[in-house]
Amino acid sequence: MKIHEYQAKQIMSEYGVPVPKGRVAATPQEARQIAQELGVPVVIKAQIHAGGRGKGGGIKLADTPAEAEDAASQIIGMRLVTHQTGPEGRIVKRVLVEEQVQAQRELYLGIVIDSGSGRPVVMASEAGGVDIEQVAAASPEKIHKAFVDPFAGFQPYLGRQLAFATGLTGDLLRPAVQLMTALYRAFTAKDASLAEINPLVVTSDNRLLALDAKMNIDDNALFRHSEIVDLRDRDEEDPLELQAQELGIGSYVKLTGNIGCVVNGAGLAMATMDAIKQAGGDPANFLDIGTVNDVSRVVNAFKILTADPSVKAILINIFGGMARVDVIAQGVVDAHKEMKMGVPVVVRLAGTNVAQGERILEDAALPLIRAIGLGEAAQKAVKAAG
Ligand code: GDP
Ligand code: MN
């Protein structure tokens, strides 16, 4: 789950990361009021769940409360397009009004889970700021990494190594190690999958300050973080993914292709997406209905896929283990009764009760494209999608 910058800053500061003074505003008048209270100059920052706001025009400087109001009125309600939002952009509903900071250096600091080592990795770079993606691509040696043993935690020596590597020496060494330790504590305490400060600045009066903040929380840990669930901003989430959650579909992730997939089991869903790619196509989603013997789960999966205008063909790939193929076949039949498909549907069934499942489909005489093997099913789906 993603949260906004102002929320991430709140969390980080609770753990001891220094952040600029500021508050969030939903109207230009509020922004003016906050600027008055904080003292000018201020910076007005669009709050959306995507980076690249600076380059997209979502960040403005203001020297007076009136200018803050004016900047906020330009940003609130705007459709902000950045390299991370896609061409449709995001409508901005709130701005963060913060004291303006004079920076002498912009660094990068981030923590993610490294899947290779299965450990948190703390990354730091002297070349922070709005072009960090280019730095990572063109000169990866400028990004320094410390892999953390999760049982030992973030040891001060790792902090010192990163601090020296990024030029945070002298008077900045101790605050740098403290800041990294604080960020790591926030990362683990909140079950984050990402905690990032870009830029982390050295101010003109030689303090460290998190000028930007980003945190993603592992969805699988939300059950123990009601305080994070409260921060959810549904306007920022994909409407089909939200609907899938409400319908209780195992797991659904929207992708950019045109072949809608209904599969049981995450591994089989991955294999199905690979098979589609290999056949020259592109999956429109990842969808794992899970191991369920529930006709409505299948019907709901069809509801999501038929609501997605980019889906040009649907591929159902089921391998019944604990799940029964006859129940899923009944779901396919019921879905056809309940809604107009509008696109070709390819079905491949195997496993428990497959014979009964086949009979249910034959008796229903639906216009389905049938396949026996997975490769064959993928090829037929790619062909059907055009
Ligand atoms: P992003 O573009 O979405 O990553 O948003 P950031 O919060 O990182 O802001 C982008 C850039 O705006 C930063 O790299 C800074 O150069 C600039 N910026 C943000 N806040 C301030 C501020 O308080 N003072 C000054 N001078 N620049 C700022
Ligand atoms: Mn940033």
Tab-separated table of C-alpha atoms and ligand atoms in Angstrom:
chain	number	residue	atom	x	y	z
A	1	MET	CA	0.000	0.000	0.000
A	2	LYS	CA	1.239	3.444	-0.873
A	3	ILE	CA	0.887	6.510	1.316
A	4	HIS	CA	1.368	10.224	0.685
A	5	GLU	CA	4.555	12.189	1.279
A	6	TYR	CA	3.072	14.104	4.225
A	7	GLN	CA	2.038	10.810	5.859
A	8	ALA	CA	5.453	9.219	5.259
A	9	LYS	CA	7.126	12.297	6.779
A	10	GLN	CA	4.894	12.060	9.819
A	11	ILE	CA	5.877	8.413	10.345
A	12	MET	CA	9.576	8.995	9.695
A	13	SER	CA	9.658	11.923	12.094
A	14	GLU	CA	8.058	9.783	14.823
A	15	TYR	CA	11.103	7.547	14.488
A	16	GLY	CA	13.562	10.426	14.613
A	17	VAL	CA	14.148	11.389	10.981
A	18	PRO	CA	14.405	15.200	10.770
A	19	VAL	CA	11.821	16.639	8.367
A	20	PRO	CA	10.898	20.231	7.466
A	21	LYS	CA	8.061	21.908	9.378
A	22	GLY	CA	4.837	21.761	7.437
A	23	ARG	CA	1.153	20.819	7.230
A	24	VAL	CA	-1.221	19.537	4.622
A	25	ALA	CA	-3.929	21.715	3.070
A	26	ALA	CA	-7.015	20.841	1.053
A	27	THR	CA	-7.858	24.409	-0.026
A	28	PRO	CA	-5.825	27.443	-1.147
A	29	GLN	CA	-7.127	29.395	1.884
A	30	GLU	CA	-5.797	26.729	4.213
A	31	ALA	CA	-2.454	26.846	2.407
A	32	ARG	CA	-2.314	30.604	2.987
A	33	GLN	CA	-3.138	30.137	6.656
A	34	ILE	CA	-0.407	27.529	7.095
A	35	ALA	CA	2.131	29.747	5.302
A	36	GLN	CA	1.227	32.554	7.679
A	37	GLU	CA	1.708	30.351	10.719
A	38	LEU	CA	4.940	28.685	9.524
A	39	GLY	CA	6.453	31.882	8.237
A	40	VAL	CA	7.511	32.439	4.647
A	41	PRO	CA	9.097	31.484	2.323
A	42	VAL	CA	7.338	28.143	1.836
A	43	VAL	CA	7.169	25.380	-0.716
A	44	ILE	CA	3.808	24.034	-1.959
A	45	LYS	CA	3.881	20.352	-2.892
A	46	ALA	CA	1.212	18.313	-4.679
A	47	GLN	CA	0.296	15.154	-2.735
A	48	ILE	CA	-0.168	12.222	-5.093
A	49	HIS	CA	1.031	8.631	-4.908
A	50	ALA	CA	3.724	9.153	-7.534
A	51	GLY	CA	7.115	10.765	-7.847
A	52	GLY	CA	8.433	13.141	-10.460
A	53	ARG	CA	6.158	15.914	-9.202
A	54	GLY	CA	8.876	18.545	-9.389
A	55	LYS	CA	9.396	18.035	-13.109
A	56	GLY	CA	5.639	17.750	-13.679
A	57	GLY	CA	4.881	21.193	-12.200
A	58	GLY	CA	3.503	19.939	-8.901
A	59	ILE	CA	5.962	21.819	-6.689
A	60	LYS	CA	6.057	25.603	-6.382
A	61	LEU	CA	7.900	28.070	-4.203
A	62	ALA	CA	6.096	30.957	-2.508
A	63	ASP	CA	7.543	34.036	-0.799
A	64	THR	CA	4.355	35.360	0.785
A	65	PRO	CA	1.119	33.843	2.165
A	66	ALA	CA	-0.714	35.327	-0.836
A	67	GLU	CA	1.691	33.592	-3.203
A	68	ALA	CA	1.191	30.357	-1.246
A	69	GLU	CA	-2.557	30.643	-1.759
A	70	ASP	CA	-2.055	31.354	-5.433
A	71	ALA	CA	0.344	28.411	-5.912
A	72	ALA	CA	-2.013	26.086	-4.036
A	73	SER	CA	-4.936	27.178	-6.199
A	74	GLN	CA	-2.902	26.286	-9.280
A	75	ILE	CA	-1.928	22.870	-7.924
A	76	ILE	CA	-5.118	21.715	-6.153
A	77	GLY	CA	-7.442	20.318	-8.788
A	78	MET	CA	-4.751	20.083	-11.461
A	79	ARG	CA	-4.224	16.881	-13.404
A	80	LEU	CA	-0.593	16.200	-12.605
A	81	VAL	CA	1.220	14.068	-15.170
A	82	THR	CA	4.651	12.708	-14.225
A	83	HIS	CA	6.801	9.894	-15.585
A	84	GLN	CA	5.320	7.691	-12.862
A	85	THR	CA	1.601	8.438	-13.305
A	86	GLY	CA	1.100	7.421	-16.928
A	87	PRO	CA	-0.495	9.802	-19.448
A	88	GLU	CA	-3.800	9.999	-17.544
A	89	GLY	CA	-2.050	11.659	-14.576
A	90	ARG	CA	-3.630	12.224	-11.163
A	91	ILE	CA	-5.997	14.885	-9.921
A	92	VAL	CA	-4.359	16.650	-6.971
A	93	LYS	CA	-6.590	16.999	-3.917
A	94	ARG	CA	-4.139	18.229	-1.306
A	95	VAL	CA	-0.862	20.087	-1.016
A	96	LEU	CA	1.828	19.974	1.617
A	97	VAL	CA	2.879	23.447	2.726
A	98	GLU	CA	6.395	23.414	4.141
A	99	GLU	CA	9.048	25.822	5.275
A	100	GLN	CA	11.419	26.438	2.366
A	101	VAL	CA	14.818	24.934	2.785
A	102	GLN	CA	18.127	26.154	1.370
A	103	ALA	CA	20.048	23.060	0.369
A	104	GLN	CA	23.747	22.872	-0.394
A	105	ARG	CA	23.666	19.177	-1.317
A	106	GLU	CA	20.961	16.736	-2.459
A	107	LEU	CA	21.573	13.095	-1.555
A	108	TYR	CA	19.573	9.924	-1.869
A	109	LEU	CA	18.716	7.461	0.900
A	110	GLY	CA	16.418	4.479	0.497
A	111	ILE	CA	15.626	1.085	1.955
A	112	VAL	CA	13.977	-1.785	0.080
A	113	ILE	CA	13.881	-5.548	0.455
A	114	ASP	CA	16.527	-7.040	-1.822
A	115	SER	CA	14.973	-10.200	-3.227
A	116	GLY	CA	18.369	-11.634	-4.214
A	117	SER	CA	19.736	-11.739	-0.680
A	118	GLY	CA	16.343	-11.774	1.028
A	119	ARG	CA	17.426	-8.870	3.205
A	120	PRO	CA	16.733	-5.200	3.609
A	121	VAL	CA	19.251	-3.142	1.682
A	122	VAL	CA	20.024	0.461	2.591
A	123	MET	CA	21.075	2.502	-0.426
A	124	ALA	CA	22.727	5.895	-0.348
A	125	SER	CA	24.050	8.183	-3.020
A	126	GLU	CA	25.690	11.557	-3.213
A	127	ALA	CA	23.852	12.099	-6.506
A	128	GLY	CA	20.308	12.426	-5.126
A	129	GLY	CA	17.530	14.580	-6.501
A	130	VAL	CA	15.126	14.439	-9.378
A	131	ASP	CA	17.433	12.477	-11.724
A	132	ILE	CA	18.172	9.494	-9.455
A	133	GLU	CA	16.730	7.033	-12.021
A	134	GLN	CA	19.296	8.175	-14.592
A	135	VAL	CA	22.079	7.912	-12.019
A	136	ALA	CA	21.014	4.340	-11.191
A	137	ALA	CA	20.953	3.403	-14.872
A	138	ALA	CA	24.055	5.231	-16.119
A	139	SER	CA	26.383	5.129	-13.111
A	140	PRO	CA	25.247	2.455	-10.662
A	141	GLU	CA	28.625	2.689	-8.879
A	142	LYS	CA	27.409	6.006	-7.431
A	143	ILE	CA	24.800	4.127	-5.410
A	144	HIS	CA	26.269	2.575	-2.278
A	145	LYS	CA	24.577	-0.361	-0.621
A	146	ALA	CA	24.552	-1.937	2.817
A	147	PHE	CA	22.825	-5.281	3.246
A	148	VAL	CA	21.320	-5.661	6.695
A	149	ASP	CA	21.120	-8.866	8.692
A	150	PRO	CA	17.518	-8.608	9.884
A	151	PHE	CA	18.317	-10.295	13.199
A	152	ALA	CA	21.252	-8.020	13.998
A	153	GLY	CA	19.468	-4.919	12.716
A	154	PHE	CA	21.116	-1.855	11.200
A	155	GLN	CA	24.529	-1.662	12.824
A	156	PRO	CA	26.235	1.707	13.261
A	157	TYR	CA	29.273	0.577	11.239
A	158	LEU	CA	27.026	0.157	8.187
A	159	GLY	CA	25.785	3.691	8.721
A	160	ARG	CA	29.361	4.990	8.952
A	161	GLN	CA	30.325	3.161	5.756
A	162	LEU	CA	27.424	4.716	3.869
A	163	ALA	CA	28.058	8.122	5.393
A	164	PHE	CA	31.733	8.094	4.363
A	165	ALA	CA	30.834	6.831	0.881
A	166	THR	CA	28.448	9.751	0.375
A	167	GLY	CA	30.606	12.483	1.871
A	168	LEU	CA	28.644	12.848	5.106
A	169	THR	CA	31.744	13.265	7.238
A	170	GLY	CA	32.901	15.542	10.043
A	171	ASP	CA	30.003	17.106	11.936
A	172	LEU	CA	27.522	15.306	9.686
A	173	LEU	CA	28.718	11.780	10.465
A	174	ARG	CA	26.801	11.269	13.704
A	175	PRO	CA	23.524	12.803	12.497
A	176	ALA	CA	23.819	10.762	9.284
A	177	VAL	CA	24.163	7.460	11.161
A	178	GLN	CA	21.332	8.468	13.496
A	179	LEU	CA	19.102	9.347	10.560
A	180	MET	CA	19.786	6.065	8.755
A	181	THR	CA	19.146	4.134	11.968
A	182	ALA	CA	15.868	6.011	12.454
A	183	LEU	CA	14.795	5.304	8.885
A	184	TYR	CA	15.611	1.631	9.282
A	185	ARG	CA	13.561	1.476	12.495
A	186	ALA	CA	10.587	3.075	10.741
A	187	PHE	CA	11.014	0.664	7.832
A	188	THR	CA	10.923	-2.456	9.997
A	189	ALA	CA	8.385	-1.223	12.561
A	190	LYS	CA	5.871	-0.409	9.841
A	191	ASP	CA	6.587	-3.493	7.698
A	192	ALA	CA	7.516	-1.267	4.788
A	193	SER	CA	8.595	-2.603	1.424
A	194	LEU	CA	10.148	0.772	0.600
A	195	ALA	CA	11.234	3.799	2.610
A	196	GLU	CA	12.909	6.485	0.576
A	197	ILE	CA	14.214	9.994	1.106
A	198	ASN	CA	15.044	11.769	-2.135
A	199	PRO	CA	16.414	14.282	-1.751
A	200	LEU	CA	18.000	14.011	1.629
A	201	VAL	CA	19.555	17.452	1.890
A	202	VAL	CA	22.405	19.078	3.692
A	203	THR	CA	21.007	22.511	4.469
A	204	SER	CA	22.979	25.725	4.093
A	205	ASP	CA	23.396	25.715	7.903
A	206	ASN	CA	24.774	22.157	7.740
A	207	ARG	CA	21.828	20.082	8.981
A	208	LEU	CA	20.406	16.913	7.451
A	209	LEU	CA	16.754	17.066	6.450
A	210	ALA	CA	14.396	14.747	4.573
A	211	LEU	CA	13.034	17.051	1.884
A	212	ASP	CA	10.939	14.326	0.278
A	213	ALA	CA	9.672	11.039	1.710
A	214	LYS	CA	8.076	7.963	0.312
A	215	MET	CA	6.908	4.784	2.022
A	216	ASN	CA	5.190	1.685	0.707
A	217	ILE	CA	3.792	-0.794	3.193
A	218	ASP	CA	3.630	-4.536	2.601
A	219	ASP	CA	-0.060	-5.352	2.020
A	220	ASN	CA	0.392	-8.689	3.767
A	221	ALA	CA	1.282	-6.879	7.005
A	222	LEU	CA	-1.645	-4.468	7.022
A	223	PHE	CA	-3.596	-6.721	9.375
A	224	ARG	CA	-1.291	-5.562	12.175
A	225	HIS	CA	-1.203	-1.883	11.194
A	226	SER	CA	-4.658	-0.392	11.513
A	227	GLU	CA	-2.926	2.991	11.852
A	228	ILE	CA	-1.593	2.537	8.298
A	229	VAL	CA	-4.898	1.286	6.913
A	230	ASP	CA	-6.414	4.567	8.150
A	231	LEU	CA	-4.036	6.430	5.817
A	232	ARG	CA	-5.405	4.693	2.727
A	233	ASP	CA	-6.382	7.065	-0.085
A	234	ARG	CA	-8.693	5.099	-2.350
A	235	ASP	CA	-8.735	7.881	-4.949
A	236	GLU	CA	-5.103	7.043	-5.692
A	237	GLU	CA	-5.685	3.341	-6.272
A	238	ASP	CA	-6.650	1.495	-9.434
A	239	PRO	CA	-10.479	1.271	-9.480
A	240	LEU	CA	-10.473	-2.307	-10.784
A	241	GLU	CA	-7.989	-3.414	-8.116
A	242	LEU	CA	-10.221	-1.841	-5.467
A	243	GLN	CA	-13.278	-3.560	-6.878
A	244	ALA	CA	-11.404	-6.872	-6.916
A	245	GLN	CA	-10.574	-6.412	-3.221
A	246	GLU	CA	-14.193	-5.603	-2.411
A	247	LEU	CA	-15.370	-8.688	-4.310
A	248	GLY	CA	-12.925	-10.790	-2.302
A	249	ILE	CA	-10.972	-12.028	-5.310
A	250	GLY	CA	-7.767	-13.722	-4.168
A	251	SER	CA	-5.373	-11.338	-5.792
A	252	TYR	CA	-5.635	-9.117	-8.819
A	253	VAL	CA	-3.052	-6.786	-10.300
A	254	LYS	CA	-3.838	-4.695	-13.344
A	255	LEU	CA	-1.205	-4.827	-16.097
A	256	THR	CA	-0.880	-3.160	-19.476
A	257	GLY	CA	-1.631	-5.954	-21.990
A	258	ASN	CA	-4.910	-7.122	-23.540
A	259	ILE	CA	-5.376	-10.745	-22.470
A	260	GLY	CA	-7.389	-11.085	-19.280
A	261	CYS	CA	-6.366	-14.090	-17.181
A	262	VAL	CA	-8.360	-16.125	-14.666
A	263	VAL	CA	-6.109	-18.636	-12.957
A	264	ASN	CA	-6.030	-20.582	-9.685
A	265	GLY	CA	-2.767	-20.357	-7.818
A	266	ALA	CA	-0.096	-17.673	-7.950
A	267	GLY	CA	2.522	-19.960	-9.494
A	268	LEU	CA	0.179	-21.066	-12.241
A	269	ALA	CA	-0.815	-17.435	-12.799
A	270	MET	CA	2.857	-16.535	-13.295
A	271	ALA	CA	3.364	-19.497	-15.643
A	272	THR	CA	0.258	-18.464	-17.589
A	273	MET	CA	1.572	-14.939	-18.008
A	274	ASP	CA	4.903	-16.371	-19.215
A	275	ALA	CA	3.094	-18.603	-21.713
A	276	ILE	CA	1.149	-15.612	-23.052
A	277	LYS	CA	4.386	-13.645	-23.450
A	278	GLN	CA	6.038	-16.594	-25.160
A	279	ALA	CA	3.114	-16.806	-27.586
A	280	GLY	CA	3.718	-13.157	-28.488
A	281	GLY	CA	0.962	-11.608	-26.370
A	282	ASP	CA	0.650	-9.453	-23.268
A	283	PRO	CA	-1.383	-10.189	-20.145
A	284	ALA	CA	-3.904	-7.539	-19.043
A	285	ASN	CA	-3.677	-8.663	-15.442
A	286	PHE	CA	-2.449	-11.089	-12.877
A	287	LEU	CA	-5.449	-12.788	-11.308
A	288	ASP	CA	-5.265	-15.618	-8.835
A	289	ILE	CA	-8.723	-16.723	-7.692
A	290	GLY	CA	-7.011	-18.837	-5.052
A	291	THR	CA	-7.873	-22.351	-3.977
A	292	VAL	CA	-11.611	-22.010	-3.558
A	293	ASN	CA	-14.616	-24.077	-4.392
A	294	ASP	CA	-16.884	-21.135	-4.833
A	295	VAL	CA	-18.790	-20.465	-8.028
A	296	SER	CA	-19.223	-16.764	-7.220
A	297	ARG	CA	-15.447	-16.247	-7.053
A	298	VAL	CA	-15.230	-17.168	-10.735
A	299	VAL	CA	-18.213	-14.996	-11.630
A	300	ASN	CA	-16.617	-12.059	-9.786
A	301	ALA	CA	-13.359	-12.565	-11.644
A	302	PHE	CA	-15.272	-12.276	-14.908
A	303	LYS	CA	-16.931	-9.101	-13.601
A	304	ILE	CA	-13.528	-7.478	-13.178
A	305	LEU	CA	-12.190	-8.614	-16.542
A	306	THR	CA	-15.263	-7.621	-18.556
A	307	ALA	CA	-15.172	-4.178	-16.892
A	308	ASP	CA	-11.655	-3.597	-18.241
A	309	PRO	CA	-11.871	-2.062	-21.730
A	310	SER	CA	-8.305	-3.089	-22.571
A	311	VAL	CA	-9.204	-6.813	-22.322
A	312	LYS	CA	-9.640	-8.230	-25.842
A	313	ALA	CA	-9.685	-11.926	-24.926
A	314	ILE	CA	-10.024	-13.898	-21.697
A	315	LEU	CA	-7.921	-16.939	-20.870
A	316	ILE	CA	-9.099	-19.276	-18.122
A	317	ASN	CA	-6.387	-21.633	-16.992
A	318	ILE	CA	-7.309	-23.971	-14.154
A	319	PHE	CA	-5.388	-26.816	-12.635
A	320	GLY	CA	-7.649	-28.341	-10.032
A	321	GLY	CA	-5.827	-29.694	-7.011
A	322	MET	CA	-7.803	-28.853	-3.901
A	323	ALA	CA	-9.945	-26.681	-6.134
A	324	ARG	CA	-12.522	-28.639	-8.145
A	325	VAL	CA	-12.690	-28.107	-11.877
A	326	ASP	CA	-16.475	-28.769	-11.971
A	327	VAL	CA	-17.116	-25.883	-9.554
A	328	ILE	CA	-15.000	-23.569	-11.691
A	329	ALA	CA	-16.729	-24.739	-14.888
A	330	GLN	CA	-20.055	-23.908	-13.248
A	331	GLY	CA	-18.643	-20.454	-12.493
A	332	VAL	CA	-17.795	-19.985	-16.170
A	333	VAL	CA	-21.355	-20.979	-17.136
A	334	ASP	CA	-22.942	-18.678	-14.522
A	335	ALA	CA	-20.738	-15.785	-15.608
A	336	HIS	CA	-21.982	-16.187	-19.169
A	337	LYS	CA	-25.575	-16.122	-17.881
A	338	GLU	CA	-24.977	-13.020	-15.749
A	339	MET	CA	-23.021	-10.833	-18.135
A	340	LYS	CA	-22.219	-10.155	-21.739
A	341	MET	CA	-18.709	-11.342	-22.491
A	342	GLY	CA	-18.083	-9.201	-25.539
A	343	VAL	CA	-14.667	-10.860	-26.049
A	344	PRO	CA	-13.593	-14.413	-26.936
A	345	VAL	CA	-13.046	-16.749	-23.988
A	346	VAL	CA	-10.394	-19.495	-24.089
A	347	VAL	CA	-10.721	-22.273	-21.518
A	348	ARG	CA	-8.134	-24.789	-20.430
A	349	LEU	CA	-9.078	-27.160	-17.619
A	350	ALA	CA	-7.099	-29.915	-15.922
A	351	GLY	CA	-7.057	-31.728	-12.600
A	352	THR	CA	-9.619	-32.740	-10.013
A	353	ASN	CA	-13.078	-33.506	-11.474
A	354	VAL	CA	-12.042	-32.397	-14.942
A	355	ALA	CA	-14.488	-34.836	-16.624
A	356	GLN	CA	-17.456	-33.387	-14.717
A	357	GLY	CA	-16.217	-29.902	-15.559
A	358	GLU	CA	-15.993	-30.727	-19.258
A	359	ARG	CA	-19.550	-32.078	-19.179
A	360	ILE	CA	-20.888	-28.895	-17.549
A	361	LEU	CA	-19.310	-26.773	-20.287
A	362	GLU	CA	-20.574	-29.054	-23.075
A	363	ASP	CA	-24.126	-29.101	-21.687
A	364	ALA	CA	-24.127	-25.307	-21.530
A	365	ALA	CA	-23.059	-25.102	-25.201
A	366	LEU	CA	-21.232	-21.796	-24.700
A	367	PRO	CA	-19.169	-20.227	-27.484
A	368	LEU	CA	-15.868	-21.106	-25.807
A	369	ILE	CA	-12.504	-21.744	-27.407
A	370	ARG	CA	-11.167	-24.929	-25.858
A	371	ALA	CA	-7.545	-25.959	-25.292
A	372	ILE	CA	-5.841	-28.943	-23.700
A	373	GLY	CA	-2.263	-27.744	-23.139
A	374	LEU	CA	-1.103	-24.481	-21.580
A	375	GLY	CA	0.999	-23.452	-24.611
A	376	GLU	CA	-1.918	-24.150	-26.921
A	377	ALA	CA	-4.284	-22.158	-24.675
A	378	ALA	CA	-1.918	-19.187	-24.691
A	379	GLN	CA	-1.547	-19.278	-28.485
A	380	LYS	CA	-5.306	-19.412	-28.958
A	381	ALA	CA	-5.807	-16.501	-26.563
A	382	VAL	CA	-3.180	-14.388	-28.348
A	383	LYS	CA	-4.825	-15.168	-31.722
A	384	ALA	CA	-8.308	-14.420	-30.340
A	385	ALA	CA	-7.120	-11.062	-28.961
A	386	GLY	CA	-6.002	-10.118	-32.466
B	1	GDP	P1	9.467	14.674	-6.564
B	1	GDP	O1	9.844	15.427	-7.810
B	1	GDP	O2	8.074	14.111	-6.657
B	1	GDP	O3	10.468	13.633	-6.198
B	1	GDP	O4	9.400	15.736	-5.382
B	1	GDP	P2	10.537	16.287	-4.353
B	1	GDP	O5	9.911	16.497	-3.052
B	1	GDP	O6	11.745	15.409	-4.390
B	1	GDP	O7	10.906	17.709	-4.955
B	1	GDP	C1	11.574	17.861	-6.182
B	1	GDP	C2	12.624	18.937	-6.079
B	1	GDP	O8	12.039	20.164	-5.674
B	1	GDP	C3	13.692	18.653	-5.041
B	1	GDP	O9	14.723	17.817	-5.537
B	1	GDP	C4	14.191	20.041	-4.728
B	1	GDP	O10	15.191	20.402	-5.649
B	1	GDP	C5	12.974	20.916	-4.928
B	1	GDP	N1	12.448	21.280	-3.609
B	1	GDP	C6	11.559	20.602	-2.847
B	1	GDP	N2	11.374	21.208	-1.666
B	1	GDP	C7	12.175	22.310	-1.660
B	1	GDP	C8	12.470	23.367	-0.721
B	1	GDP	O11	11.968	23.413	0.387
B	1	GDP	N3	13.365	24.319	-1.112
B	1	GDP	C9	13.958	24.301	-2.331
B	1	GDP	N4	14.821	25.259	-2.647
B	1	GDP	N5	13.730	23.337	-3.214
B	1	GDP	C10	12.849	22.356	-2.907
B	2	MN	MN	11.727	13.298	-4.674
